[in-house]
Tab-separated table of C-alpha atoms and ligand atoms in Angstrom:
chain	number	residue	atom	x	y	z
A	26	UNK	CA	278.110	86.120	-7.290
A	27	UNK	CA	276.590	89.592	-7.318
A	28	UNK	CA	276.120	91.602	-10.483
A	29	UNK	CA	275.111	95.254	-10.600
A	30	UNK	CA	274.381	97.024	-13.882
A	31	UNK	CA	275.899	100.497	-13.627
A	32	UNK	CA	275.132	101.515	-17.201
A	33	UNK	CA	273.161	99.666	-19.865
A	34	UNK	CA	273.197	101.867	-22.999
A	35	UNK	CA	275.500	101.754	-26.012
A	36	UNK	CA	277.929	104.547	-26.875
A	37	UNK	CA	276.171	107.915	-26.635
A	38	UNK	CA	273.780	106.786	-23.910
A	39	UNK	CA	270.012	107.222	-23.857
A	40	UNK	CA	269.100	109.932	-24.639
A	41	UNK	CA	272.157	110.849	-26.704
A	42	UNK	CA	273.234	114.510	-26.572
A	43	UNK	CA	272.886	115.160	-30.320
A	44	UNK	CA	269.957	112.872	-31.039
A	45	UNK	CA	266.390	113.951	-31.646
A	46	UNK	CA	265.049	110.530	-32.665
A	47	UNK	CA	261.609	109.538	-31.371
A	48	UNK	CA	263.123	107.505	-28.521
A	49	UNK	CA	265.516	110.240	-27.376
A	50	UNK	CA	262.887	112.985	-27.605
A	51	UNK	CA	260.322	110.755	-25.977
A	52	UNK	CA	262.453	109.918	-22.949
A	53	UNK	CA	263.635	113.530	-22.553
A	54	UNK	CA	260.056	114.775	-22.544
A	55	UNK	CA	258.745	111.877	-20.460
A	56	UNK	CA	256.329	110.959	-23.244
A	57	UNK	CA	257.264	107.314	-23.790
A	58	UNK	CA	257.366	104.397	-21.340
A	59	UNK	CA	261.154	104.132	-21.162
A	60	UNK	CA	263.904	105.053	-18.695
A	61	UNK	CA	267.133	106.909	-19.465
A	62	UNK	CA	270.294	104.827	-19.459
A	63	UNK	CA	273.994	105.605	-19.136
A	64	UNK	CA	276.773	104.026	-21.161
A	65	UNK	CA	277.443	100.398	-20.386
A	66	UNK	CA	279.421	99.030	-17.476
A	67	UNK	CA	278.722	96.309	-14.928
A	68	UNK	CA	280.200	95.579	-11.492
A	69	UNK	CA	280.734	91.985	-10.347
A	70	UNK	CA	281.677	90.624	-6.937
A	71	UNK	CA	281.917	87.288	-5.193
A	72	UNK	CA	281.814	88.626	-1.630
A	73	UNK	CA	280.017	91.975	-1.952
A	74	UNK	CA	283.188	93.745	-0.852
A	75	UNK	CA	285.721	93.350	-3.642
A	76	UNK	CA	284.226	94.582	-6.915
A	77	UNK	CA	285.430	94.130	-10.477
A	78	UNK	CA	284.208	96.456	-13.214
A	79	UNK	CA	283.476	95.115	-16.652
A	80	UNK	CA	284.370	98.074	-18.865
A	81	UNK	CA	285.124	101.651	-17.840
A	82	UNK	CA	282.328	103.838	-19.184
A	83	UNK	CA	282.723	107.572	-19.834
A	84	UNK	CA	280.164	107.833	-17.004
A	85	UNK	CA	282.310	105.991	-14.475
A	86	UNK	CA	282.258	108.757	-11.893
A	87	UNK	CA	278.453	108.773	-11.766
A	88	UNK	CA	278.501	104.961	-11.803
A	89	UNK	CA	280.724	104.861	-8.709
A	90	UNK	CA	278.572	107.388	-6.883
A	91	UNK	CA	275.424	105.455	-7.810
A	92	UNK	CA	276.539	102.307	-6.003
A	93	UNK	CA	277.718	102.611	-2.354
A	94	UNK	CA	279.826	99.393	-2.338
A	95	UNK	CA	282.179	101.179	-4.757
A	96	UNK	CA	282.643	104.157	-2.423
A	97	UNK	CA	285.904	104.700	-0.486
A	98	UNK	CA	286.025	103.296	3.042
A	99	UNK	CA	289.259	105.091	4.013
A	100	UNK	CA	290.685	108.549	3.165
A	101	UNK	CA	292.169	107.061	0.008
A	102	UNK	CA	290.456	103.867	-1.070
A	103	UNK	CA	288.157	102.411	-3.719
A	104	UNK	CA	285.770	99.486	-3.710
A	105	UNK	CA	286.956	98.797	-7.262
A	106	UNK	CA	289.599	96.086	-7.193
A	107	UNK	CA	290.210	95.923	-10.933
A	108	UNK	CA	288.714	96.814	-14.300
A	109	UNK	CA	288.294	94.440	-17.231
A	110	UNK	CA	288.124	95.756	-20.791
A	111	UNK	CA	286.258	93.701	-23.393
A	112	UNK	CA	287.434	95.790	-26.322
A	113	UNK	CA	288.961	99.174	-27.089
A	114	UNK	CA	285.739	101.052	-27.882
A	115	UNK	CA	285.715	104.438	-26.205
A	116	UNK	CA	282.429	103.716	-24.439
A	117	UNK	CA	284.309	100.864	-22.729
A	118	UNK	CA	287.663	102.553	-22.033
A	119	UNK	CA	287.296	106.296	-21.713
A	120	UNK	CA	286.425	106.019	-18.023
A	121	UNK	CA	289.974	104.902	-17.250
A	122	UNK	CA	291.226	108.398	-18.013
A	123	UNK	CA	288.731	109.797	-15.511
A	124	UNK	CA	290.314	107.737	-12.720
A	125	UNK	CA	293.390	109.936	-12.807
A	126	UNK	CA	293.483	111.071	-9.173
A	127	UNK	CA	296.740	109.199	-8.482
A	128	UNK	CA	295.173	105.923	-7.432
A	129	UNK	CA	296.729	102.547	-8.290
A	130	UNK	CA	294.601	100.682	-10.834
A	131	UNK	CA	294.606	97.089	-12.032
A	132	UNK	CA	293.350	96.584	-15.577
A	133	UNK	CA	292.757	93.245	-17.278
A	134	UNK	CA	292.755	93.315	-21.097
A	135	UNK	CA	294.069	91.401	-24.054
A	136	UNK	CA	297.388	92.573	-25.397
A	137	UNK	CA	295.700	94.067	-28.482
A	138	UNK	CA	293.278	96.107	-26.355
A	139	UNK	CA	296.064	97.289	-24.008
A	140	UNK	CA	298.276	98.412	-26.903
A	141	UNK	CA	295.365	100.124	-28.647
A	142	UNK	CA	294.692	102.209	-25.547
A	143	UNK	CA	298.243	102.983	-24.425
A	144	UNK	CA	300.400	103.284	-27.544
A	145	UNK	CA	300.703	106.712	-29.124
A	146	UNK	CA	298.146	108.089	-26.669
A	147	UNK	CA	299.478	111.230	-24.967
A	148	UNK	CA	296.422	111.323	-22.686
A	149	UNK	CA	297.439	107.966	-21.235
A	150	UNK	CA	300.406	109.719	-19.600
A	151	UNK	CA	297.983	110.970	-16.954
A	152	UNK	CA	297.895	107.361	-15.716
A	153	UNK	CA	301.703	107.139	-15.714
A	154	UNK	CA	302.389	109.715	-13.034
A	155	UNK	CA	304.064	107.249	-10.674
A	156	UNK	CA	305.487	103.748	-11.076
A	157	UNK	CA	302.761	101.158	-10.774
A	158	UNK	CA	299.860	103.570	-11.255
A	159	UNK	CA	298.352	101.084	-13.695
A	160	UNK	CA	299.107	97.380	-13.470
A	161	UNK	CA	298.062	95.676	-16.701
A	162	UNK	CA	297.257	91.985	-16.521
A	163	UNK	CA	297.154	90.258	-19.872
A	164	UNK	CA	294.070	88.279	-20.784
A	165	UNK	CA	295.313	85.529	-23.067
A	166	UNK	CA	292.420	84.131	-25.114
A	167	UNK	CA	290.919	81.059	-23.454
A	168	UNK	CA	293.230	81.070	-20.429
A	169	UNK	CA	291.591	80.953	-16.999
A	170	UNK	CA	292.798	83.892	-14.927
A	171	UNK	CA	292.067	84.435	-11.218
A	172	UNK	CA	290.856	87.965	-10.506
A	173	UNK	CA	292.944	89.861	-7.996
A	174	UNK	CA	292.845	93.550	-7.291
A	175	UNK	CA	295.250	96.156	-6.049
A	176	UNK	CA	295.299	94.524	-2.601
A	177	UNK	CA	296.397	91.280	-4.275
A	178	UNK	CA	293.696	89.500	-2.250
A	179	UNK	CA	291.934	86.645	-3.946
A	180	UNK	CA	288.795	88.106	-5.531
A	181	UNK	CA	287.004	84.736	-5.463
A	182	UNK	CA	286.335	84.956	-9.198
A	183	UNK	CA	288.126	83.703	-12.270
A	184	UNK	CA	287.796	84.951	-15.834
A	185	UNK	CA	288.299	83.481	-19.248
A	186	UNK	CA	288.522	85.911	-22.177
A	187	UNK	CA	286.743	84.378	-25.175
A	188	UNK	CA	287.362	86.021	-28.572
A	189	UNK	CA	284.072	86.744	-30.350
A	190	UNK	CA	283.425	88.525	-33.679
A	191	UNK	CA	284.153	92.213	-33.332
A	192	UNK	CA	286.552	94.833	-34.524
A	193	UNK	CA	289.088	97.389	-33.308
A	194	UNK	CA	287.638	100.658	-32.006
A	195	UNK	CA	286.469	103.225	-34.567
A	196	UNK	CA	289.549	105.440	-34.032
A	197	UNK	CA	291.936	102.539	-34.809
A	198	UNK	CA	289.979	100.656	-37.456
A	199	UNK	CA	292.037	100.620	-40.675
A	200	UNK	CA	295.187	101.649	-38.800
A	201	UNK	CA	295.874	98.329	-37.100
A	202	UNK	CA	295.398	94.821	-38.452
A	203	UNK	CA	292.249	93.148	-37.142
A	204	UNK	CA	292.881	90.405	-34.599
A	205	UNK	CA	290.749	87.825	-32.832
A	206	UNK	CA	291.565	89.394	-29.476
A	207	UNK	CA	290.259	92.835	-30.464
A	208	UNK	CA	286.960	91.851	-28.883
A	209	UNK	CA	286.341	89.315	-26.141
A	210	UNK	CA	283.457	88.020	-24.085
A	211	UNK	CA	284.131	87.260	-20.417
A	212	UNK	CA	283.293	83.939	-18.816
A	213	UNK	CA	283.402	84.707	-15.110
A	214	UNK	CA	283.122	81.892	-12.605
A	215	UNK	CA	282.595	82.203	-8.878
A	216	UNK	CA	284.950	79.702	-7.308
A	217	UNK	CA	282.786	79.129	-4.200
A	218	UNK	CA	279.460	78.842	-5.999
A	219	UNK	CA	280.666	77.447	-9.333
A	220	UNK	CA	278.156	79.801	-10.975
A	221	UNK	CA	279.074	81.245	-14.368
A	222	UNK	CA	278.333	84.682	-15.798
A	223	UNK	CA	279.039	85.249	-19.484
A	224	UNK	CA	279.327	88.891	-20.422
A	225	UNK	CA	279.240	89.543	-24.166
A	226	UNK	CA	278.187	93.154	-24.733
A	227	UNK	CA	279.737	93.457	-28.211
A	228	UNK	CA	279.162	90.585	-30.608
A	229	UNK	CA	279.268	90.875	-34.402
A	230	UNK	CA	277.717	87.509	-35.284
A	231	UNK	CA	276.476	84.347	-33.584
A	232	UNK	CA	279.245	81.892	-34.480
A	233	UNK	CA	280.361	78.581	-33.009
A	234	UNK	CA	282.910	80.525	-30.942
A	235	UNK	CA	280.050	82.571	-29.494
A	236	UNK	CA	278.045	79.428	-28.709
A	237	UNK	CA	281.069	77.899	-26.958
A	238	UNK	CA	281.573	81.083	-24.960
A	239	UNK	CA	277.923	81.008	-23.814
A	240	UNK	CA	277.652	77.279	-23.162
A	241	UNK	CA	276.528	76.276	-19.687
A	242	UNK	CA	276.291	79.822	-18.334
A	243	UNK	CA	273.909	80.548	-15.462
A	244	UNK	CA	273.534	84.162	-16.599
A	245	UNK	CA	274.268	85.748	-19.967
A	246	UNK	CA	274.549	89.418	-20.827
A	247	UNK	CA	274.459	89.820	-24.611
A	248	UNK	CA	274.815	92.575	-27.230
A	249	UNK	CA	271.477	94.399	-27.509
A	250	UNK	CA	272.690	97.376	-29.556
A	251	UNK	CA	270.189	97.185	-32.438
A	252	UNK	CA	266.862	95.527	-33.073
A	253	UNK	CA	267.293	95.633	-36.883
A	254	UNK	CA	270.384	95.794	-39.088
A	255	UNK	CA	269.219	98.945	-40.887
A	256	UNK	CA	268.001	100.744	-37.763
A	257	UNK	CA	270.246	103.829	-38.115
A	258	UNK	CA	269.715	104.413	-41.864
A	259	UNK	CA	265.978	103.689	-41.587
A	260	UNK	CA	265.603	106.397	-38.917
A	261	UNK	CA	267.861	108.848	-40.776
A	262	UNK	CA	270.460	108.650	-38.001
A	263	UNK	CA	273.459	107.546	-40.066
A	264	UNK	CA	274.527	105.320	-42.900
A	265	UNK	CA	276.019	102.442	-40.918
A	266	UNK	CA	274.303	99.108	-40.700
A	267	UNK	CA	274.642	96.905	-37.622
A	268	UNK	CA	277.196	94.657	-39.342
A	269	UNK	CA	279.369	97.659	-40.258
A	270	UNK	CA	279.654	98.291	-36.518
A	271	UNK	CA	280.148	94.619	-35.578
A	272	UNK	CA	276.863	94.291	-33.694
A	273	UNK	CA	274.492	91.444	-34.530
A	274	UNK	CA	270.911	92.767	-34.398
A	275	UNK	CA	268.483	91.179	-31.938
A	276	UNK	CA	265.406	90.854	-34.167
A	277	UNK	CA	264.718	89.354	-37.569
A	278	UNK	CA	265.533	85.981	-39.087
A	279	UNK	CA	269.323	86.419	-38.711
A	280	UNK	CA	269.070	88.082	-35.314
A	281	UNK	CA	270.440	86.863	-31.996
A	282	UNK	CA	266.984	86.154	-30.572
A	283	UNK	CA	266.394	83.413	-33.126
A	284	UNK	CA	270.041	82.296	-33.353
A	285	UNK	CA	270.182	81.817	-29.580
A	286	UNK	CA	266.692	80.321	-29.207
A	287	UNK	CA	268.173	77.209	-27.586
A	288	UNK	CA	270.234	79.051	-24.962
A	289	UNK	CA	269.417	77.525	-21.578
A	290	UNK	CA	270.888	80.101	-19.157
A	291	UNK	CA	268.610	80.929	-16.212
A	292	UNK	CA	268.930	84.666	-16.841
A	293	UNK	CA	269.388	86.072	-20.370
A	294	UNK	CA	269.789	89.829	-20.542
A	295	UNK	CA	270.372	92.235	-23.438
A	296	UNK	CA	272.704	95.124	-22.666
A	297	UNK	CA	274.527	97.912	-24.603
A	298	UNK	CA	271.276	99.236	-26.074
A	299	UNK	CA	271.537	101.937	-28.677
A	300	UNK	CA	269.128	104.823	-28.177
A	301	UNK	CA	267.451	104.016	-31.512
A	302	UNK	CA	266.448	100.519	-30.350
A	303	UNK	CA	262.663	99.933	-30.026
A	304	UNK	CA	263.374	97.432	-27.215
A	305	UNK	CA	263.944	100.452	-24.961
A	306	UNK	CA	260.192	101.118	-24.929
A	307	UNK	CA	258.280	99.002	-22.424
A	308	UNK	CA	255.282	98.984	-24.787
A	309	UNK	CA	257.017	98.023	-28.053
A	310	UNK	CA	256.414	94.811	-30.030
A	311	UNK	CA	260.213	94.319	-29.981
A	312	UNK	CA	260.208	94.324	-26.158
A	313	UNK	CA	257.291	91.902	-26.127
A	314	UNK	CA	259.121	89.539	-28.480
A	315	UNK	CA	262.266	89.646	-26.343
A	316	UNK	CA	260.354	88.929	-23.147
A	317	UNK	CA	258.283	86.181	-24.747
A	318	UNK	CA	261.568	84.448	-25.575
A	319	UNK	CA	262.654	84.600	-21.923
A	320	UNK	CA	265.085	87.495	-22.295
A	321	UNK	CA	265.282	90.658	-20.190
A	322	UNK	CA	266.435	94.150	-21.125
A	323	UNK	CA	269.075	95.623	-18.813
A	324	UNK	CA	268.516	98.941	-17.059
A	325	UNK	CA	270.789	101.044	-14.866
A	326	UNK	CA	270.645	99.760	-11.292
A	327	UNK	CA	269.532	96.231	-12.236
A	328	UNK	CA	270.963	93.590	-9.925
A	329	UNK	CA	271.410	89.870	-10.417
A	330	UNK	CA	272.405	87.457	-7.691
A	331	UNK	CA	273.804	84.181	-8.967
B	427	LIG	C1	280.271	100.470	-30.796
B	427	LIG	O1	279.690	99.920	-29.861
B	427	LIG	O2	280.172	100.050	-31.950
B	427	LIG	C2	281.121	101.629	-30.517
B	427	LIG	O3	281.011	101.995	-29.194
B	427	LIG	C3	280.823	102.737	-31.455
B	427	LIG	C4	281.645	103.942	-31.153
B	427	LIG	O4	282.749	103.859	-30.601
B	427	LIG	O5	281.180	105.043	-31.490
B	428	LIG	MN1	279.768	100.578	-27.883
B	429	LIG	ZN1	268.247	108.800	-30.383
């Protein structure tokens, strides 16, 4: 299984357009040891030819151009076989609307995520220009689903959507009842290799359900949004704490680094990094702590071969 990180930052990216925090200023001015990152999305393939995108970032066009296997090989063609949505957050879904050049798309999502994106959304009509422009495939929690793209060829991968603590997207929160399937991790298994990738870029707490979702994985991508729960208020960037946004922080006694200390996966990678996160700096104590615990920090262009 091949994994390519197209974008590794949380919503807003790094640097974020309206942010003058020390990290954002530092990376803009080239004064800190850190690299810029686009908003999160990852491409996965069993054969290097048929690619499946995990989330559709607002930066999807640049993501496609950044990675030749996703480029068209015929006058009208895409290396993207299908797109999987882990939740309805705009940093995970907005890219769909950018793929509006009359190309058939296959999208895997839970029913709650599909309805949240399509219902009452006039912009979605741009993806309803012809019958079959978007084929939705329902991810039922826990059910193993083979991945097939527009060509209907076997993608060589299967996915299991595992509900993990999360919430509906900001624009729907309070308007729709919260449901377990608002936010899922993906367990993706290569049928030839038997290797398992668990992709959990939005996780509100480390629960038993999260541990079950991660169990036995060869490679784990995990929510790296914040280092501390009060990161935004402490830096004067907002009043929301990590838990208000359904992201478990990485550091501290209740953080994912200590809660997942016994995770045995061969590769353990934090992704969906908010621009405020000290882990973004190569020289920070937070980065040192993460690496000492055997974790890596995702960057755009990172590749993993399982
Ligand atoms: C999140 O990760 O919590 C969301 O992307 C936040 C947002 O939509 O602004
Ligand atoms: Mn996000
Ligand atoms: Zn910033």
